[in-house]
Coordinates of C-alpha atoms in Angstrom, one line a residue:
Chain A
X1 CA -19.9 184.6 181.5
X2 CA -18.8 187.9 179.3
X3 CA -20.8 189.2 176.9
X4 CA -18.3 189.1 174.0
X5 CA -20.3 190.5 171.0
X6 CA -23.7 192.5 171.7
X7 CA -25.5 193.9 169.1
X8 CA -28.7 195.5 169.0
X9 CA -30.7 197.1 166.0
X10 CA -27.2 196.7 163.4
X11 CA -28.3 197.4 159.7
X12 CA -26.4 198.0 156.9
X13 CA -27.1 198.6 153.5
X14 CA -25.3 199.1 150.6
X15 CA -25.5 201.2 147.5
X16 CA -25.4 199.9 144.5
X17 CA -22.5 201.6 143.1
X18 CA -21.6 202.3 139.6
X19 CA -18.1 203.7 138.8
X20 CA -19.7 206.8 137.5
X21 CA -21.1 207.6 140.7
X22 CA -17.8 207.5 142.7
X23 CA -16.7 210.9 140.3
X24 CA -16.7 214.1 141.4
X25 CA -19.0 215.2 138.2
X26 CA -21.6 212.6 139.4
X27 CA -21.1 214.6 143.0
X28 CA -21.9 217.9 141.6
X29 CA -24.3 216.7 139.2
X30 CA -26.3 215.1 142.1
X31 CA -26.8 218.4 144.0
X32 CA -29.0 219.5 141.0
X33 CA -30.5 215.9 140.6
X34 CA -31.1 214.5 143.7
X35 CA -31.8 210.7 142.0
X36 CA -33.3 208.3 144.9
X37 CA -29.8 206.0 145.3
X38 CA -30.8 202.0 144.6
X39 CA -29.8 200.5 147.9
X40 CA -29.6 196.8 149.0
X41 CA -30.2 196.0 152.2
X42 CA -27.8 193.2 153.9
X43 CA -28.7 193.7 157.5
X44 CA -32.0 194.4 159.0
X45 CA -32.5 195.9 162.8
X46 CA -30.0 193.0 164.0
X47 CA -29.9 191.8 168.1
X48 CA -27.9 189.6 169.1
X49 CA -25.2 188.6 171.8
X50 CA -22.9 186.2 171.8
X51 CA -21.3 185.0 175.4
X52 CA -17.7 183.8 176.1
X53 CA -17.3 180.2 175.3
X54 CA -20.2 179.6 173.0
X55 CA -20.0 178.3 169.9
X56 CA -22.2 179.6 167.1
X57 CA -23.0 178.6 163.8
X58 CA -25.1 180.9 161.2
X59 CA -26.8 179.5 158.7
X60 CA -29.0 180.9 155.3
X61 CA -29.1 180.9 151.8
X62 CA -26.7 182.5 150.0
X63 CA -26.9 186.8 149.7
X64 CA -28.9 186.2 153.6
X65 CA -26.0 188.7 155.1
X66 CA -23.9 186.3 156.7
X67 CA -20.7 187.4 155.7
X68 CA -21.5 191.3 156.1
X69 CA -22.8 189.9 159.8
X70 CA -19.5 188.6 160.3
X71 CA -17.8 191.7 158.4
X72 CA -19.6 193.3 161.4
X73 CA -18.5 191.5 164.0
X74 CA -14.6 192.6 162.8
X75 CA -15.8 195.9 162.3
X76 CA -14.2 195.6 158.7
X77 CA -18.2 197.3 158.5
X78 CA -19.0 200.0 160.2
X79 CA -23.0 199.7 160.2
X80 CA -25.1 202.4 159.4
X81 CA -27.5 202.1 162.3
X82 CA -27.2 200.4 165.9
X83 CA -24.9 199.9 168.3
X84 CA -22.0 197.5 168.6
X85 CA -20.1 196.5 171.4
X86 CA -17.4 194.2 171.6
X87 CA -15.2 193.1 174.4
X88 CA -12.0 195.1 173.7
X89 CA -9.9 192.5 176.1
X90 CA -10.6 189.6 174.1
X91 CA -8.1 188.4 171.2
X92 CA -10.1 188.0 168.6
X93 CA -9.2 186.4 164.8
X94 CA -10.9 186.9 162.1
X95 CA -10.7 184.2 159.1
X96 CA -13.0 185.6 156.8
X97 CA -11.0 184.1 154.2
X98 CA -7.3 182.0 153.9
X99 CA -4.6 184.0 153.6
X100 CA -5.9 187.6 154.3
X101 CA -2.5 189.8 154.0
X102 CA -1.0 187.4 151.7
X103 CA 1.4 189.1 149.6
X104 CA 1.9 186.7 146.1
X105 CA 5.7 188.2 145.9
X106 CA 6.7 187.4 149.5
X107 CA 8.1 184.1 150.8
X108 CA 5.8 181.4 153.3
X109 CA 8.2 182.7 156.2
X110 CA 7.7 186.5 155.9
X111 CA 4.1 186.1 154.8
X112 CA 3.7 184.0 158.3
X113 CA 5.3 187.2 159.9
X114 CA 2.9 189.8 158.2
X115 CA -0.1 187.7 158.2
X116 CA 1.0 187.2 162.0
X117 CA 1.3 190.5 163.1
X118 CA -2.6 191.5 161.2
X119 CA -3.4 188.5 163.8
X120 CA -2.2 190.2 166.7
X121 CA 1.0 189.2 167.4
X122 CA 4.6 190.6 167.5
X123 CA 7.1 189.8 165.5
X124 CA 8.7 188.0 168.5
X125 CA 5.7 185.8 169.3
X126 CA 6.0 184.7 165.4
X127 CA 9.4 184.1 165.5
X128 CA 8.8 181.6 168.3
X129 CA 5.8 179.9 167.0
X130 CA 7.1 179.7 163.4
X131 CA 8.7 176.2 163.5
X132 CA 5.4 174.9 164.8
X133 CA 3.6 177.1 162.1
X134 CA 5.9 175.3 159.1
X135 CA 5.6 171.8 160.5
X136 CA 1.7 172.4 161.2
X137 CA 1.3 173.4 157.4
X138 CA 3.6 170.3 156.2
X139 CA 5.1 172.9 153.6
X140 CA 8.8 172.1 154.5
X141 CA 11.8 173.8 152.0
X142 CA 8.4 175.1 149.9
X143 CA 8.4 177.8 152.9
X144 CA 11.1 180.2 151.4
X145 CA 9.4 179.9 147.6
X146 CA 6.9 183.1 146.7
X147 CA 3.7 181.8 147.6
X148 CA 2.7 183.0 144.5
X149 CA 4.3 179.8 143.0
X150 CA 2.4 177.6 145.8
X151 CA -0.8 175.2 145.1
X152 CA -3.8 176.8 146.0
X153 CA -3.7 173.4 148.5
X154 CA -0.2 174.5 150.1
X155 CA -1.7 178.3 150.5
X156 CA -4.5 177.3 152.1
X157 CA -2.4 175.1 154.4
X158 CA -0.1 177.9 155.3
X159 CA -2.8 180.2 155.8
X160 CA -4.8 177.6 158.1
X161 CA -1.6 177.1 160.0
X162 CA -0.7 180.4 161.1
X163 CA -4.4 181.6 161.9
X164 CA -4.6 178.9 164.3
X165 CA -1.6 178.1 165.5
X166 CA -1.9 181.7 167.2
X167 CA -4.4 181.2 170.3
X168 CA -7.0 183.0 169.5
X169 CA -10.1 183.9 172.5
X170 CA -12.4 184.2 169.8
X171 CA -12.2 182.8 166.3
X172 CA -14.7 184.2 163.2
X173 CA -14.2 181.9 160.4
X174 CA -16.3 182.3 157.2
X175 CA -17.1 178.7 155.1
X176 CA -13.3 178.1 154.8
X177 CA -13.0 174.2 155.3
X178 CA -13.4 173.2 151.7
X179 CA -9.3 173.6 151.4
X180 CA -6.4 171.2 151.3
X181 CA -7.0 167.1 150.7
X182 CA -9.1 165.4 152.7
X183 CA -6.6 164.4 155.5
X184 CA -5.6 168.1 155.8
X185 CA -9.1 168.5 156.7
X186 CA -9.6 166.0 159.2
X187 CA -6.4 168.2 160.6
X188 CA -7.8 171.1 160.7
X189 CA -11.3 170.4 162.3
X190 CA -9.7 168.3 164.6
X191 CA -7.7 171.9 165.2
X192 CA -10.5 173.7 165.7
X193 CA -12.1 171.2 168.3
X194 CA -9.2 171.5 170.5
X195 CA -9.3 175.1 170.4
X196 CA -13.1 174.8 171.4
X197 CA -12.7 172.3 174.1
X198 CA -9.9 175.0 175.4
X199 CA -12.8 177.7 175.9
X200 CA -12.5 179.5 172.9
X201 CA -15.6 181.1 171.9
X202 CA -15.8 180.2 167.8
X203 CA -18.4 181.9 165.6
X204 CA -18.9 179.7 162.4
X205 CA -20.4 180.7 158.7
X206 CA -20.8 177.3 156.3
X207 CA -23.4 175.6 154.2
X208 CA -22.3 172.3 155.6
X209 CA -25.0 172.1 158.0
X210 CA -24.2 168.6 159.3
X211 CA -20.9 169.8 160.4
X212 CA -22.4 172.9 162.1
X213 CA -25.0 170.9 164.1
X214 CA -22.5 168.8 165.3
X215 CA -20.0 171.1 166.6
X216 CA -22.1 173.9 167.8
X217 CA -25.1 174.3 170.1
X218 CA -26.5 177.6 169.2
X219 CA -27.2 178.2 165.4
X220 CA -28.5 181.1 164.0
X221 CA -30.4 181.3 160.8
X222 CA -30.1 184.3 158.3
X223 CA -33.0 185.3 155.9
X224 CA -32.5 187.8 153.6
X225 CA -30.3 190.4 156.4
X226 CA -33.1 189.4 159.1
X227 CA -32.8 186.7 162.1
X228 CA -35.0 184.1 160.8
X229 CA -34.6 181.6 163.7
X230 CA -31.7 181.6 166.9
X231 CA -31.8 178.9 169.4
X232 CA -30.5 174.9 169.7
X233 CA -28.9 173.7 166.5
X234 CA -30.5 171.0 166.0
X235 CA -34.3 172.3 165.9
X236 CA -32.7 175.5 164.0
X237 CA -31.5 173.1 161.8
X238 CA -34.8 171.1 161.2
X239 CA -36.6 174.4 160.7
X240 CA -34.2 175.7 158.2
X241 CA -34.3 172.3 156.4
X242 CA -38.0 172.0 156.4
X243 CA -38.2 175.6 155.0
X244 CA -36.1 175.1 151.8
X245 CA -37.8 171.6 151.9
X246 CA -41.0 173.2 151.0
X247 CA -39.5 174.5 148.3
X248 CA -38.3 171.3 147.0
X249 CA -41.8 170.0 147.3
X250 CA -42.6 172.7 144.8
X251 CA -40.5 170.7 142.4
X252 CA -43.3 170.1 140.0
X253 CA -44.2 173.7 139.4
X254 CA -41.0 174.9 138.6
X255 CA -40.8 171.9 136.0
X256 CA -43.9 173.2 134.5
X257 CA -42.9 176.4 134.4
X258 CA -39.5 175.4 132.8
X259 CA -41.2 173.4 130.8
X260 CA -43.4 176.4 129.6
X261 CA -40.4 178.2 128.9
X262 CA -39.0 175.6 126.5
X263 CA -42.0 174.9 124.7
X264 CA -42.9 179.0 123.9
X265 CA -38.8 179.5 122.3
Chain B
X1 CA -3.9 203.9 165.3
X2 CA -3.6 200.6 167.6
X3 CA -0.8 198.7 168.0
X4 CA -1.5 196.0 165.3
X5 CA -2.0 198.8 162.5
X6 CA 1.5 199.9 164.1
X7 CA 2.9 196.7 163.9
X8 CA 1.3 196.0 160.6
X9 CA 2.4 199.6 158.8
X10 CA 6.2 199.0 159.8
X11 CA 6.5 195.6 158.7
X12 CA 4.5 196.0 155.6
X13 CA 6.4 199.4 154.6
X14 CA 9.9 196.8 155.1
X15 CA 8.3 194.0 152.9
X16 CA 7.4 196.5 150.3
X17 CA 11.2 198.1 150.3
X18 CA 11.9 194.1 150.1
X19 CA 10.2 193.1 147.4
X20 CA 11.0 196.7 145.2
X21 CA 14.4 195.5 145.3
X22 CA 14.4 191.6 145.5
X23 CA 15.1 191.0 141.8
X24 CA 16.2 193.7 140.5
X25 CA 19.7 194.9 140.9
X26 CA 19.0 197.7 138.5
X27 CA 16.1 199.3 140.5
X28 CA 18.1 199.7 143.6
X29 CA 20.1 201.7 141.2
X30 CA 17.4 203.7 139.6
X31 CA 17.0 205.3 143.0
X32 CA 20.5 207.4 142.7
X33 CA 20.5 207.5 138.0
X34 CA 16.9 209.0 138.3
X35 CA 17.9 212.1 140.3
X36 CA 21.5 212.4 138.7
X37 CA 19.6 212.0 135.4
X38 CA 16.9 215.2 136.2
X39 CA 19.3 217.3 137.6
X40 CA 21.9 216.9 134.9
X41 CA 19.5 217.6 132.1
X42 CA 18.2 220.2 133.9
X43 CA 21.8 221.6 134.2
X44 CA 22.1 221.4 130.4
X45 CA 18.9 223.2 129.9
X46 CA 19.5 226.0 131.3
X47 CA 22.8 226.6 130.7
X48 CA 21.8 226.5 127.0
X49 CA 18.4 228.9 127.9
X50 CA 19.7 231.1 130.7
X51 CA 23.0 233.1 130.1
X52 CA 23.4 233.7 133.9
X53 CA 26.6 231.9 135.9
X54 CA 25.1 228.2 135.8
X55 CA 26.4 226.3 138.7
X56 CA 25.3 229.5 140.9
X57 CA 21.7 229.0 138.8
X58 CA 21.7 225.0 139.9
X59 CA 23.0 225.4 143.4
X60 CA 19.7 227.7 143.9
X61 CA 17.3 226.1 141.5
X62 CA 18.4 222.1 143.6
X63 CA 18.5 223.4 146.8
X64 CA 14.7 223.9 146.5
X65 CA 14.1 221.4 143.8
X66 CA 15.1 218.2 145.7
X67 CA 12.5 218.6 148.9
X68 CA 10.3 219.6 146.4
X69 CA 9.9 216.2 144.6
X70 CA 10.5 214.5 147.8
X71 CA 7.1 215.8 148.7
X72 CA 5.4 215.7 145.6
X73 CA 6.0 212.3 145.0
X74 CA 4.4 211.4 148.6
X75 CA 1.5 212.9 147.7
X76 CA 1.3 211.1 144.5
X77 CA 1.6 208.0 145.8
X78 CA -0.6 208.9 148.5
X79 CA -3.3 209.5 146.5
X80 CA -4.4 206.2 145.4
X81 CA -3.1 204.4 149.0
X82 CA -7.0 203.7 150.7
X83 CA -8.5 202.7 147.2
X84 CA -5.3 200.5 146.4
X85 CA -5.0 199.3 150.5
X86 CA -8.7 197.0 149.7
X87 CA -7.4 194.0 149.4
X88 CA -7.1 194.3 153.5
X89 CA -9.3 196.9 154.3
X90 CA -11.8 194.8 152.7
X91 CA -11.2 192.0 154.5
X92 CA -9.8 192.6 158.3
X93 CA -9.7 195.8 160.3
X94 CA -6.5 197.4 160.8
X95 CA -6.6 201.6 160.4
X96 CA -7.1 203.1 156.9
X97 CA -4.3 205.3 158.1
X98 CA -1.6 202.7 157.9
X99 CA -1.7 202.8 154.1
X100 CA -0.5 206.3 153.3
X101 CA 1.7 206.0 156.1
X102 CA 3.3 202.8 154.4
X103 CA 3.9 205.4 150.7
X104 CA 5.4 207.6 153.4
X105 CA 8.3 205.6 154.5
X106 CA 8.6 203.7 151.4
X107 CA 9.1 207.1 149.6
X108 CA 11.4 208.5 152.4
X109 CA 13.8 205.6 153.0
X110 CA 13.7 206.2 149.0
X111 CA 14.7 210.1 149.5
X112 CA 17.2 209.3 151.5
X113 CA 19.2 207.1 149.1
X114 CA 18.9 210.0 146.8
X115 CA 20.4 212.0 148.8
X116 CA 23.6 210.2 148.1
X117 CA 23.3 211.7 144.8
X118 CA 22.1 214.9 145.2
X119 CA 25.0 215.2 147.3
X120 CA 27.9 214.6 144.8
X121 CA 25.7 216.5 142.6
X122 CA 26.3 219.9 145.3
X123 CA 30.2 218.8 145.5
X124 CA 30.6 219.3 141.8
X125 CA 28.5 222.5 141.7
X126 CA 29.6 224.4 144.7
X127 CA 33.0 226.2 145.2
X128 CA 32.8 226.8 148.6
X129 CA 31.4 225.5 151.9
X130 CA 30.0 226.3 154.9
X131 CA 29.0 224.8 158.1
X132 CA 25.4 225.1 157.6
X133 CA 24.3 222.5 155.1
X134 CA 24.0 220.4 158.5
X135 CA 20.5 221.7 159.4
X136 CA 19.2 219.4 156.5
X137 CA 18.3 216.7 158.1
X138 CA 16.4 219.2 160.0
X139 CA 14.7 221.3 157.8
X140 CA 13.6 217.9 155.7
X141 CA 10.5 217.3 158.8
X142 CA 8.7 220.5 157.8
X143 CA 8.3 218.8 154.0
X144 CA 8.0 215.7 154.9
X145 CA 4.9 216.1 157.4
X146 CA 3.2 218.4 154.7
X147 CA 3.7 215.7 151.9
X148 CA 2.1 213.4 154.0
X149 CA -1.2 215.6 155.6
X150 CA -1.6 216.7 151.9
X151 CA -1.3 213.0 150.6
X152 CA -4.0 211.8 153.6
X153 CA -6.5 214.6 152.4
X154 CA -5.8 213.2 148.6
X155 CA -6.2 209.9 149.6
X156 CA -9.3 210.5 151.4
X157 CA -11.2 212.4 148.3
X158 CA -9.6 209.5 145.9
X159 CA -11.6 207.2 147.6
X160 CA -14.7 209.1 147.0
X161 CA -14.3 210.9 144.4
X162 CA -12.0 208.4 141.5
X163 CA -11.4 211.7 138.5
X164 CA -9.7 213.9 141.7
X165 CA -5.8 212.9 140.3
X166 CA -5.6 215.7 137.9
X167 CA -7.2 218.2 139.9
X168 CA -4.9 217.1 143.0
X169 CA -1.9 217.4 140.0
X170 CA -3.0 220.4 138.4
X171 CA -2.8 222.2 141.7
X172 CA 0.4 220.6 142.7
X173 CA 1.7 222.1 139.6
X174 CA 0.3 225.5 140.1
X175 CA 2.3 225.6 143.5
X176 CA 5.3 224.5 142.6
X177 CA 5.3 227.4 139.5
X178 CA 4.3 229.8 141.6
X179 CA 6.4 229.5 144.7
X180 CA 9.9 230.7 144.3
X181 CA 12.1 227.5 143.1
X182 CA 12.8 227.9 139.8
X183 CA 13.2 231.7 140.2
X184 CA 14.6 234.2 142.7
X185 CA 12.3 235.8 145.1
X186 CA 14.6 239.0 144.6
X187 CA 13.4 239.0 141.2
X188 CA 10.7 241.4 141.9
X189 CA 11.1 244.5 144.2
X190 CA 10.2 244.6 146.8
X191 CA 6.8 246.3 147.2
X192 CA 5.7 244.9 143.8
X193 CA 2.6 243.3 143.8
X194 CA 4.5 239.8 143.3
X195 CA 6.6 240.2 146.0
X196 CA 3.8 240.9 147.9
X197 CA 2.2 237.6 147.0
X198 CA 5.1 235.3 147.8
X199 CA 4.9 236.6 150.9
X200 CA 1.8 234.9 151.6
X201 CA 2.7 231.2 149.8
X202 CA 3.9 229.0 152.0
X203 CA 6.0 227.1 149.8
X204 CA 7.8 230.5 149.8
X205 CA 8.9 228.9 153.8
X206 CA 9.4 226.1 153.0
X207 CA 11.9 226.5 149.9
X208 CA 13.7 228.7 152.5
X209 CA 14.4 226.0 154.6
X210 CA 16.9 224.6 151.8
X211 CA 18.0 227.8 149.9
X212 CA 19.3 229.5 153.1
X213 CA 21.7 227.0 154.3
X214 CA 22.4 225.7 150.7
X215 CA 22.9 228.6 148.3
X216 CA 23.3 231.6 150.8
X217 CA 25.3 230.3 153.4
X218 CA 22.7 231.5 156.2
X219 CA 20.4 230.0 158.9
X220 CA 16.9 229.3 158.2
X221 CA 15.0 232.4 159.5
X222 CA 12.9 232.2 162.9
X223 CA 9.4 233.0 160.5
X224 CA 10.6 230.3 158.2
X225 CA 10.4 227.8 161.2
X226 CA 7.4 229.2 161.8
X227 CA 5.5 229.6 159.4
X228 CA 6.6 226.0 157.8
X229 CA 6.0 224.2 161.2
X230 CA 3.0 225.1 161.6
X231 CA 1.3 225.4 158.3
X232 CA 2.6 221.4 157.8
X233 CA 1.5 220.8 161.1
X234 CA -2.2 221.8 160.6
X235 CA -2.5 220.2 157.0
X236 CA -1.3 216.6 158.8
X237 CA -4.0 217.3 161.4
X238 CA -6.9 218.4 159.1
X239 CA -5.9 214.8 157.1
X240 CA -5.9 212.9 160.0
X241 CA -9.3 214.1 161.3
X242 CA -10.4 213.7 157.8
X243 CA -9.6 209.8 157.4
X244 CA -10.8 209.6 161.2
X245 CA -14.1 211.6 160.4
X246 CA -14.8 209.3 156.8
X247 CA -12.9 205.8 157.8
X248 CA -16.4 204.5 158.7
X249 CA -17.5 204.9 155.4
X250 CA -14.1 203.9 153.0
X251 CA -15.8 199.9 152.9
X252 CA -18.6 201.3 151.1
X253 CA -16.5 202.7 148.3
X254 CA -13.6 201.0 147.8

């Protein structure tokens, strides 16, 4: 098996930018005043590998880094520390969102070519999958409208089409199933499982744990930009449940203190 | 640049050109009124200000002026193309380099529908011709290549630094007043101080390009190749290494 992704020690951190401090006066000013910069830390001293073939699910609370570990993995990031390296030979599409490369003004047809070609593919590839693309979508004469004028339903259809229609050897998709009616869905996952039974490696962000445990083996559990927990879904799963279940427990407290709140205004 | 950010600049520079034009039938001809419109008021003007033999005056002052805004207006739109390229850059990688390349076509597939204008506007002005207004498609590279290494650098320091525009204008301005295209480099003497000065502005070159074959009948000179070739050609470098050096770091602050 190919290492596809290997990372070792990956942090990044932001800034936390104001718009005065992307200015050239704020620039100048700070060589005077060097002001310690208020950073947040997304990732911490990351390691991690992920082989050909697996399929992963990362899990955490939300603000735990998994989208900037996933804005990693695209190298949309470019971390501040640690090394990255990523097999070069392997297709690889991202879905961080639907629709990425969607221009509002453009038609279905030549957003499917655009948003085709940031996939990886030539405009001769798209031309030839493009029937399959429209039928896929179920968007029929609505493909030669400005999506602009589409339902946020039909967009996300379009956009769900065309990134998998493509056959991706490695698929990064961030908490993007909550689109399109229920029946769409049901299309869409049962997409997905095809495309993992046919070996490709799928690297999954979502709060829906249920769905995660059932489709992947390996989870991996995000605190606060650390690796809380990487192993077996299921007992990653327990663990993560059981810690926010303590929380839970702690329901009385925070009623009190709520409570206490109320009572002093 | 890989080949998806190849791929991905061409076909967004053609949907850009697309959509300009898509529902307008008035903007398609804004590109030839806007330049007919400058050049005829600036004809006016200064035939009403200057009391010298005006077509002569705006054979010279064109020949110089039209590359001119060519490359001014790459740089402007340059300038804001990484900042205004986020809604991708944010999201999926392709290179930060496609975006000013995308202003760069967009604006010269735009010149060269103007061109159509600019020509009648030479027909009317000029009495007689020679053979060697056909370098033009030529000497146009030189300008072009600097419009865009200048417009990488501005787009680069825009993305860091968001007050930059009217410095990046302000010196824009200062070179185009002091490089000789609104007046004759023959207006000094020769060993005057000026003259001496022109001598080391590039833009000096690069106007040549036009003037020679436009308004004096002549060949561009071998130090006007030169000179222009390679000054453009080190200014496109510098930006490329510069958006190459800092592309790490553009997610950050956009």
């Amino acid at each position: 098996m190919n290492t596809i992704f290997n990372l070792s020690g990956i942090s990044v951190s932001f800034d936390r930018h104001t718009i005065k401090q992307r200015s050239l006066r704020h620039a100048l000013g700070n060589i005077y005043n060097r002001n310690g910069h208020y950073k947040t830390q997304a990732l911490k001293n990351i390691n991690l590998s992920i082989q050909e073939g697996e399929q992963v699910g990362i899990i955490g609370r939300n603000g735990a880094g998994k989208s900037t570990l996933l804005r990693v993995l695209t190298r949309v990031i470019t971390p501040q520390s640690g090394e990255l390296h990523i097999d070069k030979s392997k297709h690889i599409v991202p879905l961080l969102e639907l629709g990425i490369g969607f221009q509002p003004d453009l038609t279905g047809r030549e957003n499917c070519y655009l948003s085709g070609i940031l996939m990886g593919y030539s405009r001769d590839d798209i031309g030839k999958k493009i029937d399959s693309i429209i039928r896929f979508s179920e968007l029929g004469e609505f493909i030669d409208e400005p999506v602009k004028n589409y339902s946020s339903g039909m967009y996300a259809r379009l956009a769900f089409s065309i990134a998998t229609d493509v056959r991706p050897e490695v698929l990064l998709v961030d908490e993007v199933f909550g689109v399109g009616d229920e029946f769409f869905m049901r299309k869409c996952i049962h997409r997905m499982q095809l495309l993992m039974h046919a070996g490709t490696t799928v690297i999954f962000v979502s709060h829906n744990l249920d769905f995660l445990v059932t489709q992947c083996k390996r989870l991996i559990w995000l605190d606060q930009g650390t690796v809380a927990m990487d192993g077996n879904s299921d007992e990653v799963a327990a663990s993560y449940r059981a810690s926010q279940g303590i929380k839970t427990n702690n329901g009385n407290q925070i009623r009190k203190e709520i409570s206490g709140i109320f009572s002093r205004s | 640049m890989d080949l998806i950010s190849w791929r991905f600049t061409w076909q967004y520079s053609k949907d850009q050109l697309k959509l300009k034009y898509r529902y307008t039938t008035l903007g398609f001809l804004w590109n030839f009124l806007e330049p007919a419109i400058y050049l005829t008021v600036l004809s006016v003007v200064f035939s009403l200000v200057n009391r010298m033999n005006i077509s002569d005056y705006a054979v010279f002052l064109f020949s110089a002026l039209v590359p001119w805004r060519y490359f001014e207006k790459i740089v402007n739109t340059c300038t804001d193309a990484i900042v205004g390229g986020d809604w991708l850059l944010k999201k999926m990688y392709v290179s930060p380099l496609s975006f000013p390349m995308t202003r760069w076509i967009v604006a010269s597939v735009e010149f060269i529908f103007s061109l159509v204008i600019v020509l009648v506007v030479f027909v009317l002005l000029k009495d007689s011709w020679t053979i060697h207004p056909i370098i033009i498609p030529l000497t146009i590279i030189p300008w072009s290549l600097l419009g865009l290494g200048l417009g990488m650098i501005a787009a680069v320091l825009f993305t860091f630094f968001r007050d930059i525009r009217p410095i990046i204008q302000m010196l824009l301005m200062v070179g185009f007043f002091t490089a000789p295209i609104l007046f004759k480099p023959d207006l000094f003497d020769n060993h005057a101080i000026q003259a001496q000065l022109l001598r080391w502005h590039p833009i000096t070159y690069f106007a040549a390009l036009f003037q020679k074959p436009l308004y004096e009948a002549a060949w561009p000179g071998g130090i006007d190749w030169i000179v222009s070739l390679s000054f453009s050609l080190s200014i496109l470098l510098l930006g490329y290494a510069l958006i190459n050096r800092y592309k790490g770091s553009f997610y950050y602050y956009l």
